[in-house]
PDB file of C-alpha atoms in Angstrom:
ATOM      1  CA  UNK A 186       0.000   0.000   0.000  1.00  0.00           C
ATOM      2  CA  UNK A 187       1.721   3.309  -0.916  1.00  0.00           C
ATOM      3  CA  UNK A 188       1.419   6.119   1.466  1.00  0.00           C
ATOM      4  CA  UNK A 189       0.012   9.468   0.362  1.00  0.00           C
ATOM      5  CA  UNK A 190       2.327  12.412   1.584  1.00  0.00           C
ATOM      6  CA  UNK A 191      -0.281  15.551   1.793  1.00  0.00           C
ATOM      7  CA  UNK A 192       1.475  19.109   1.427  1.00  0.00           C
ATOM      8  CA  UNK A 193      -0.050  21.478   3.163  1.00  0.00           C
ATOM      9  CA  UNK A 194       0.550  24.893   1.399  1.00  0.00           C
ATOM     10  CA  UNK A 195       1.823  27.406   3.901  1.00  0.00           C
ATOM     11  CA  UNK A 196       1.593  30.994   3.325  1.00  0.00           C
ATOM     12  CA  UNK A 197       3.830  33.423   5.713  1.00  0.00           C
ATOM     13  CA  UNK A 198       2.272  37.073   5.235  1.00  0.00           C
ATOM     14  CA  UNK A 199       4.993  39.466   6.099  1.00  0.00           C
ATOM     15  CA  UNK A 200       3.937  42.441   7.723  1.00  0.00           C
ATOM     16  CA  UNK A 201       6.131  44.611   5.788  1.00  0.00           C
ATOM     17  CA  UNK A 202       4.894  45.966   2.791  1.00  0.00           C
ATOM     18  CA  UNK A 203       8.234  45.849   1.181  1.00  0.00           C
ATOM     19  CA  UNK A 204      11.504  43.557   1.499  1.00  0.00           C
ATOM     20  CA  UNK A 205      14.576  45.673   2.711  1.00  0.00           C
ATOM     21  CA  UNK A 206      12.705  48.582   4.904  1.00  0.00           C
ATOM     22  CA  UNK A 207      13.400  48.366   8.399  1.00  0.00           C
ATOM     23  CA  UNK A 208       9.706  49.075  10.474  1.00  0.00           C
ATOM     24  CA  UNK A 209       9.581  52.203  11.980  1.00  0.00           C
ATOM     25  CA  UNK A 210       9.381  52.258  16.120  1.00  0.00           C
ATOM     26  CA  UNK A 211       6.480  53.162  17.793  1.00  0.00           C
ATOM     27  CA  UNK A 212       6.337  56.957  18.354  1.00  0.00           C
ATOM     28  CA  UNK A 213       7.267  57.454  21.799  1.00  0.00           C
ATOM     29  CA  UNK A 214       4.298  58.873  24.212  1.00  0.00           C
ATOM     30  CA  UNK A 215       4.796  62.928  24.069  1.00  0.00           C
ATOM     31  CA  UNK A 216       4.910  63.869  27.309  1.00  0.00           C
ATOM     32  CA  UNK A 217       2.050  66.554  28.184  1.00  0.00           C
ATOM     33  CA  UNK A 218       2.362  70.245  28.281  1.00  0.00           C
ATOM     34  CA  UNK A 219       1.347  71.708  31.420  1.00  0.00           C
ATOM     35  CA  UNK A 220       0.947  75.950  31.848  1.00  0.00           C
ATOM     36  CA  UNK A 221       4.160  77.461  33.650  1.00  0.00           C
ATOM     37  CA  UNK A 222       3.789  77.975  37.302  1.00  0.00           C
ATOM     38  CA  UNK A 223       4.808  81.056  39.091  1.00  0.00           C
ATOM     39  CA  UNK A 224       7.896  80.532  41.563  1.00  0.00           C
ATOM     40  CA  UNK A 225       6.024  79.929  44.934  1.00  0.00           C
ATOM     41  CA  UNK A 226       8.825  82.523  46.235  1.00  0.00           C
ATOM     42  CA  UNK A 227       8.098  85.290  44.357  1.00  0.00           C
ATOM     43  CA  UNK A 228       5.016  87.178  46.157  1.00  0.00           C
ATOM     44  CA  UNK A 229       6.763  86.618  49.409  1.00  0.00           C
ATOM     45  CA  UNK A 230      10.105  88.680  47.690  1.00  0.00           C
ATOM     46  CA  UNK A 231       7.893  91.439  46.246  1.00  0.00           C
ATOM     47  CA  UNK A 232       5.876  91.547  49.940  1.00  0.00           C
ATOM     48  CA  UNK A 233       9.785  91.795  51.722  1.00  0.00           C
ATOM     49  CA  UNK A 234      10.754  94.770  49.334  1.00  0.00           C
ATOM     50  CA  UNK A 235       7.062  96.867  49.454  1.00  0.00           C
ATOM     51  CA  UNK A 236       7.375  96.496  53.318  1.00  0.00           C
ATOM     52  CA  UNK A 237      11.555  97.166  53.106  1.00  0.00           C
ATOM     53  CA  UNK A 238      10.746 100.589  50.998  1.00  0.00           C
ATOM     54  CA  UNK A 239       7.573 101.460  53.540  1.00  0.00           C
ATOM     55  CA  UNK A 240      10.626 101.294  56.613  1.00  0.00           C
ATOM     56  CA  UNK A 241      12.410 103.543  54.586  1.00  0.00           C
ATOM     57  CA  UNK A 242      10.019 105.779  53.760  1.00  0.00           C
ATOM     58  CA  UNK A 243       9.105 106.401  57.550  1.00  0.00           C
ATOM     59  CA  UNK A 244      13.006 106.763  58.540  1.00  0.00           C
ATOM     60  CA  UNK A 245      12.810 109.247  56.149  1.00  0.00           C
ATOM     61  CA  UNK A 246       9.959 111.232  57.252  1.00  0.00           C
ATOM     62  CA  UNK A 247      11.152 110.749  61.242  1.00  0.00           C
ATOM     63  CA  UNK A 248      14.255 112.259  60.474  1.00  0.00           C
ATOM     64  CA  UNK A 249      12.853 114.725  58.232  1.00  0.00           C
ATOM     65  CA  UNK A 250      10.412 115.570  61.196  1.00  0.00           C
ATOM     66  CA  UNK A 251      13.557 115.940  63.795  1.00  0.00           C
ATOM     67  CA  UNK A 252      15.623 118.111  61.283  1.00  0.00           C
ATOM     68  CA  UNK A 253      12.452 120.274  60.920  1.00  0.00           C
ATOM     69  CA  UNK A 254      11.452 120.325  64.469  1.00  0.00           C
ATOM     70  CA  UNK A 255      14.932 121.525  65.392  1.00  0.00           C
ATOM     71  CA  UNK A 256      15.377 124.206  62.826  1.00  0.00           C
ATOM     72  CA  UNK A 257      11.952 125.491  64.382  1.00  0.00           C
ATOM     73  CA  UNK A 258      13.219 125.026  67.628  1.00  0.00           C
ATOM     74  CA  UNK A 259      16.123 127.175  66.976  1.00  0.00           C
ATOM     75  CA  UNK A 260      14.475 129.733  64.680  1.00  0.00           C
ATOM     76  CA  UNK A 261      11.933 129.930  67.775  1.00  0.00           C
ATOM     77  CA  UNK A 262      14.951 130.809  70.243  1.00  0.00           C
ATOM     78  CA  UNK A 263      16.873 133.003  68.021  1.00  0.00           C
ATOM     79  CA  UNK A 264      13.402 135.061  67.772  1.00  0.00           C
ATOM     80  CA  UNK A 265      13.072 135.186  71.333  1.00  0.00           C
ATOM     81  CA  UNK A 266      16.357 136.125  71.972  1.00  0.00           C
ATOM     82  CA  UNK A 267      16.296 139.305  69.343  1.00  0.00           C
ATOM     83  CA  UNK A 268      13.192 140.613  71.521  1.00  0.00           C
ATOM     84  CA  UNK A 269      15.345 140.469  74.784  1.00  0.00           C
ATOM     85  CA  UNK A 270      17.887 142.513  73.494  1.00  0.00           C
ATOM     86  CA  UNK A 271      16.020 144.688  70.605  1.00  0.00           C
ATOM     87  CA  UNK A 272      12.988 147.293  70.700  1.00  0.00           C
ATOM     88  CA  UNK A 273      11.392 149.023  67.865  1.00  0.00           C
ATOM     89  CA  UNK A 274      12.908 152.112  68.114  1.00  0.00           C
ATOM     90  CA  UNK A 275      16.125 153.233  69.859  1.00  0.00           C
ATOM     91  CA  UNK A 276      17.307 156.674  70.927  1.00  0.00           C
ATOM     92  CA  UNK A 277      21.212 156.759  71.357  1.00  0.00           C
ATOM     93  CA  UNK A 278      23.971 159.202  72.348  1.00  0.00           C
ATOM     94  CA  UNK A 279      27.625 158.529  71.769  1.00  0.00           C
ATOM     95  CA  UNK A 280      29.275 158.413  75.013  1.00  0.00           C
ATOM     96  CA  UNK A 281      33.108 157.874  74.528  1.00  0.00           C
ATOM     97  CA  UNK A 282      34.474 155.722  77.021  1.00  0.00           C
ATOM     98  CA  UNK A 283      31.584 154.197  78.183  1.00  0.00           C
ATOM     99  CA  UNK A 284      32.083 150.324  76.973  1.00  0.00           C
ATOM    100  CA  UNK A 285      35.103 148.740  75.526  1.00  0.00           C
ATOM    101  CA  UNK A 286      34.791 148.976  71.730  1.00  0.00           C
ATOM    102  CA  UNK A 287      31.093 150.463  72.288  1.00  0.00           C
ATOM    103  CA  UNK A 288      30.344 153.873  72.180  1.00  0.00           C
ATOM    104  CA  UNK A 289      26.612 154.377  71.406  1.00  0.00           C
ATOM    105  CA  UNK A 290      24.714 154.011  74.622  1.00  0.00           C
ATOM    106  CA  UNK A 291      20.729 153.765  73.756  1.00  0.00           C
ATOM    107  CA  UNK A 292      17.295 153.429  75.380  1.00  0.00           C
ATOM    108  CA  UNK A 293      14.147 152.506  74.132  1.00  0.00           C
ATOM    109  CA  UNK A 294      12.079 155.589  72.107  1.00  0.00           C
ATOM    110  CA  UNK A 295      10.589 157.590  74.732  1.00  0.00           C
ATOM    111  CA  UNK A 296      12.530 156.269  77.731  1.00  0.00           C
ATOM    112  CA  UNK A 297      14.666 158.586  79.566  1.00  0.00           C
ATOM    113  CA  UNK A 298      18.360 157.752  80.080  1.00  0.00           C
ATOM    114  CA  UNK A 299      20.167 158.212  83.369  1.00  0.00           C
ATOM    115  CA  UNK A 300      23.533 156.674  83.894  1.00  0.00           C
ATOM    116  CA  UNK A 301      23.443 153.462  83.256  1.00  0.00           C
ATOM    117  CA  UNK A 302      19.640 152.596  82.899  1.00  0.00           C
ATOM    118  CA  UNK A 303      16.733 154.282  81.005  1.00  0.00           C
ATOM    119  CA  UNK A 304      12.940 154.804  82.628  1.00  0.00           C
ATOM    120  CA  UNK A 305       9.838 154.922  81.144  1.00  0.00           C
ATOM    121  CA  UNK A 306       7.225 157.287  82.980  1.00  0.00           C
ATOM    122  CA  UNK A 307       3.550 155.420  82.078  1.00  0.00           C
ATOM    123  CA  UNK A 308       0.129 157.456  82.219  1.00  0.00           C
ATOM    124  CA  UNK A 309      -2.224 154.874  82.796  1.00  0.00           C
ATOM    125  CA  UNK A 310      -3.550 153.549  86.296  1.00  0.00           C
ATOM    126  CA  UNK A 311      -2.761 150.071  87.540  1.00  0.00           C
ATOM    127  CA  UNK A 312      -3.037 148.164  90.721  1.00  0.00           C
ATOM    128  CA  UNK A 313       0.633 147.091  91.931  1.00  0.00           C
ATOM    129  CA  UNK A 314       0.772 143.721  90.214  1.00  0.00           C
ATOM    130  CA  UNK A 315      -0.775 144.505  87.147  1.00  0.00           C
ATOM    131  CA  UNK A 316       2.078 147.796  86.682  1.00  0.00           C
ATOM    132  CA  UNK A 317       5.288 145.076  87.660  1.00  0.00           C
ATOM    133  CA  UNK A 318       3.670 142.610  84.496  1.00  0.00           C
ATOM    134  CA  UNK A 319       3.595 145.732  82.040  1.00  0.00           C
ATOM    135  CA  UNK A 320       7.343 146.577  82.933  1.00  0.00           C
ATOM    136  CA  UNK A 321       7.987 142.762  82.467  1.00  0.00           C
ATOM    137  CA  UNK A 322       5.968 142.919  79.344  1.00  0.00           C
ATOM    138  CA  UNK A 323       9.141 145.439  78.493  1.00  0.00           C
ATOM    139  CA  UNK A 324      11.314 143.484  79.382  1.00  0.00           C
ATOM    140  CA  UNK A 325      11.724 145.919  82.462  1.00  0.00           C
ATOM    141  CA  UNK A 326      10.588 146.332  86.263  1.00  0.00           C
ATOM    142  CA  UNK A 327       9.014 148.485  88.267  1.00  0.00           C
ATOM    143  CA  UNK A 328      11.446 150.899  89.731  1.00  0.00           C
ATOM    144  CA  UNK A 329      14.107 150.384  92.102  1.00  0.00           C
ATOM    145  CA  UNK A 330      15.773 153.187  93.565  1.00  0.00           C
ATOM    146  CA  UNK A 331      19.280 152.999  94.424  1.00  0.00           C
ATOM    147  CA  UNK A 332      20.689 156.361  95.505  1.00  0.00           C
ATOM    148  CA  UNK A 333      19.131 160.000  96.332  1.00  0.00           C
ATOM    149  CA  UNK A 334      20.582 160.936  92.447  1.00  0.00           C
ATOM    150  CA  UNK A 335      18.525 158.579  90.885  1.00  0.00           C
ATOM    151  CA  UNK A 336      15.726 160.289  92.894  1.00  0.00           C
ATOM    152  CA  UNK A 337      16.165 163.256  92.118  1.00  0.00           C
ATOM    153  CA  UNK A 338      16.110 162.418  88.450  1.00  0.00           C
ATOM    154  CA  UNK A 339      12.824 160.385  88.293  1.00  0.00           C
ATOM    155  CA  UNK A 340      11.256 163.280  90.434  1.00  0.00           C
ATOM    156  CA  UNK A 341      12.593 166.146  87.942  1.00  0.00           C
ATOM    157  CA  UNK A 342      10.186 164.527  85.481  1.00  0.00           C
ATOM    158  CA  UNK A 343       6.950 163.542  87.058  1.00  0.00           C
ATOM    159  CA  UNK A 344       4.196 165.045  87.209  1.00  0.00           C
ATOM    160  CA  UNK A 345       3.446 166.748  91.129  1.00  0.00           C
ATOM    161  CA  UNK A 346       0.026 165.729  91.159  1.00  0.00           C
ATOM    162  CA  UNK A 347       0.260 161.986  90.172  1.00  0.00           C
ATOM    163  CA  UNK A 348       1.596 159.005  92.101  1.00  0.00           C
ATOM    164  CA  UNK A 349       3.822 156.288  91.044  1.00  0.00           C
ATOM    165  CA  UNK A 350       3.948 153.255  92.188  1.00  0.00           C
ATOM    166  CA  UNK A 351       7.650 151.798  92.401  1.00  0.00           C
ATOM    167  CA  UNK A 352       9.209 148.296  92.691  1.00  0.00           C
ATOM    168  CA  UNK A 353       9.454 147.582  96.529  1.00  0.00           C
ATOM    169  CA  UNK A 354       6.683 145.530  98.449  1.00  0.00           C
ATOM    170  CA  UNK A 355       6.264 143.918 101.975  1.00  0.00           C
ATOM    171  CA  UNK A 356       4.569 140.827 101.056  1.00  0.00           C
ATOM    172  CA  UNK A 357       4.231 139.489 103.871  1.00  0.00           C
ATOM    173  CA  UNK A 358       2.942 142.460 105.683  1.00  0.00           C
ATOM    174  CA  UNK A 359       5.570 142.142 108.726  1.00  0.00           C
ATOM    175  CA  UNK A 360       7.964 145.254 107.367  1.00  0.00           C
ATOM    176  CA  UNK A 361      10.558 142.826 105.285  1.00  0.00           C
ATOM    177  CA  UNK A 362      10.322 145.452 102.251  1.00  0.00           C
ATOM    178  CA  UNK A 363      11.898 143.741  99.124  1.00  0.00           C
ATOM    179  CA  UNK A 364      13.111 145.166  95.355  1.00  0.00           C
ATOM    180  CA  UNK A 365      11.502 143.563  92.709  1.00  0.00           C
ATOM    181  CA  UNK A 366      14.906 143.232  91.125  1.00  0.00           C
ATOM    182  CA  UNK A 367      16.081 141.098  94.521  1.00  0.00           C
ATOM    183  CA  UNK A 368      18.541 144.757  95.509  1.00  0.00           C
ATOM    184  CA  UNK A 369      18.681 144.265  99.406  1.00  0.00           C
ATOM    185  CA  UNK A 370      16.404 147.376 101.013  1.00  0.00           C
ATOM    186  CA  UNK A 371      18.957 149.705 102.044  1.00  0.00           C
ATOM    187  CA  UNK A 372      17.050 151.305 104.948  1.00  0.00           C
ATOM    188  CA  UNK A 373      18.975 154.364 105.147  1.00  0.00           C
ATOM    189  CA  UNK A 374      18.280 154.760 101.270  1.00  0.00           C
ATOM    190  CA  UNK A 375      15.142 155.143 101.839  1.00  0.00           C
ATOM    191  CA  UNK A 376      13.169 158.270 100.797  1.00  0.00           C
ATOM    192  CA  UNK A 377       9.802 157.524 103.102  1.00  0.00           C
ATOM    193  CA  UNK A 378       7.726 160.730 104.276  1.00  0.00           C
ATOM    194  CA  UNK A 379       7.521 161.253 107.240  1.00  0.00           C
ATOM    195  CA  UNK A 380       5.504 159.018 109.400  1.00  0.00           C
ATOM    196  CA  UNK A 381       5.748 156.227 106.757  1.00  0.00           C
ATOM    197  CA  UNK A 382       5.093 153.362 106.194  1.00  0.00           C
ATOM    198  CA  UNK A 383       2.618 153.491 109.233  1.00  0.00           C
ATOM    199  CA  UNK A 384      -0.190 150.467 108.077  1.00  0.00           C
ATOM    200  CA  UNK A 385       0.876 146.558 107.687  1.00  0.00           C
ATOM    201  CA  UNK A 386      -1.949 146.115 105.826  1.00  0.00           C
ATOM    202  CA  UNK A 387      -0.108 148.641 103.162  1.00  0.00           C
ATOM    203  CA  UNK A 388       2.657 146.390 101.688  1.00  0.00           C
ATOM    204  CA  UNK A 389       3.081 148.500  98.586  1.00  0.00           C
ATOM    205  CA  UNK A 390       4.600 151.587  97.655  1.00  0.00           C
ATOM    206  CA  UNK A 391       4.163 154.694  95.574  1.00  0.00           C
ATOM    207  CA  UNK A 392       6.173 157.852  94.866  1.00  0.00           C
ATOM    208  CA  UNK A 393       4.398 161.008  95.489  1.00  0.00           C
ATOM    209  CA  UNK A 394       4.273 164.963  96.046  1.00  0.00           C
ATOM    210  CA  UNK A 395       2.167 166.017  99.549  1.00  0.00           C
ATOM    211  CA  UNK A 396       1.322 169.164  99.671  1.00  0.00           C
ATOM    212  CA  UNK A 397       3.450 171.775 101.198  1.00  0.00           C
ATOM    213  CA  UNK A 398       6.058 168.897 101.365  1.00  0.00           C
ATOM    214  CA  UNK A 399       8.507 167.823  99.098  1.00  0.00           C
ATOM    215  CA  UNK A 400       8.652 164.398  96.578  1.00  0.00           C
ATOM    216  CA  UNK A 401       8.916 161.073  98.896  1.00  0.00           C
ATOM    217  CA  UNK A 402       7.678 157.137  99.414  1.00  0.00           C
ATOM    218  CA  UNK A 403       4.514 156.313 100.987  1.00  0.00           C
ATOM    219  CA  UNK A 404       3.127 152.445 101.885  1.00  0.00           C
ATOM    220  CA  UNK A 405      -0.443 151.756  99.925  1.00  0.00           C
ATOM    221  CA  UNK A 406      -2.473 149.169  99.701  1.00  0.00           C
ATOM    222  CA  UNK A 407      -1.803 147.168  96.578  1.00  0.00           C
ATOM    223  CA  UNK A 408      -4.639 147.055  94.849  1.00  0.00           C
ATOM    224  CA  UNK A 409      -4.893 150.974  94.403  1.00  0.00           C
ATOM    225  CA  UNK A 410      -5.193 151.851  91.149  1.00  0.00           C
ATOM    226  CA  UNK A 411      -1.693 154.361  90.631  1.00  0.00           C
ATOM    227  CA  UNK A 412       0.623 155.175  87.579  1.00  0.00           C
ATOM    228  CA  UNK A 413       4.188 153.366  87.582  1.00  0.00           C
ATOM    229  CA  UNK A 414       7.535 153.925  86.240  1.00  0.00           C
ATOM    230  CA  UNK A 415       9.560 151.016  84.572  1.00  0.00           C
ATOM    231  CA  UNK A 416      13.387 151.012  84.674  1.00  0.00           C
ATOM    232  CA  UNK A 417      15.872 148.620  82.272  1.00  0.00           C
ATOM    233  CA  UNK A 418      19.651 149.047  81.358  1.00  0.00           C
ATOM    234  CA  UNK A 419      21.212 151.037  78.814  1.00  0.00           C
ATOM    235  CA  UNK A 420      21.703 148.866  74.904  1.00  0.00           C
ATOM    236  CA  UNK A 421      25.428 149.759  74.268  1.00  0.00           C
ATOM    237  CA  UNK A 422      26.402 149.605  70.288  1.00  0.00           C
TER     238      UNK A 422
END
């Protein structure tokens, strides 16, 4: 019995369309885009510089303040010292000798000069207090008399029927006279009329003509309404 032998026909499909061309390999996966992100430190750096300019900013102003205050300060003093030492109006005589390097000796406009001070003779009435703040206001005080000279110059120009009250009070009423200028009383430089002072209750003093009598101090109460001389020292220039 002969054997059959069956072929089978076997058919290989290549995948390749072509001999000789090498398959292409897959495409790798592309990787996905994704938006840029903002560097998580940035708004913290911009926050640091707005606050490090603010800092600066307010040194600037507080030491702008301090220079500013201090000019003022010292434009302030300056001011206040020119009205110690300055008036509106000066009257001056030169008077050789007088000061080293200064020979113009001056006093207020309408003061009168005597020695080494000038006086100012006011026409209004004021109780005792209220006449030592207007010579203050003058940069003054009420008067304080030194030597019979001095009275006899401040007498040679007031009128006899007024009274004028002068810088010497008892404030405690118990006779302890004192200068407003803090002279010690100089009891036997005292020009009193006779019989004064004579009331505790007086503790002020005015300057005065009596009648058939001659110029001379008398104790008052202090609330009397009198005139008042003021008395300051001589500007030299």
């Amino acid at each position: 019995m002969t054997s059959e032998i069956t072929y089978a026909e076997v058919k290989f499909k290549n995948e390749s369309t072509s001999l000789g061309t090498k398959s292409e390999p897959p495409a790798a996966p592309k990787e996905k885009t994704s938006l840029h992100k903002s560097n998580p430190d940035f708004p913290k750096a911009l926050l640091l510089s707005l606050l490090m300019l603010l800092l600066l900013l307010a040194i600037s102003f507080f030491i702008a303040f301090i220079i500013f205050f201090q000019k003022y300060s010292q434009l302030l003093k300056e001011k206040n010292a020119i009205k110690e030492v300055t008036h509106p109006a000066l009257d001056c005589i030169k008077e050789n000798g007088t000061m080293k390097e200064k020979d113009w000796s001056c006093c207020p406009k309408n003061w009168k000069p005597f020695s080494l001070n000038c006086y100012f003779i006011s026409i209004y009435i004021r109780n005792w207090t209220e006449s030592k703040n207007n010579c203050a206001a003058m940069k003054s005080h009420l008067l304080v008399i030194n030597t019979k000279e001095e009275q006899d110059f401040i007498i040679g120009k007031l009128d006899k029927n007024g009274a004028y009250y002068l810088g010497l009070s008892d404030p405690e009423g118990n006779r302890a006279w004192q200068w407003v200028d803090q002279t010690p009383y100089n009891a036997s430089a005292a020009f009193w009329h006779q019989g004064e002072p004579n009331n505790p209750w007086e503790r002020c003093v005015f300057l005065n003509k009596r009648a058939q009598s001659s110029w001379g101090w008398n104790d008052v109460e202090c609330k009397t309404p009198q005139r008042s001389i003021c008395k300051t020292r001589k500007i030299y220039l």
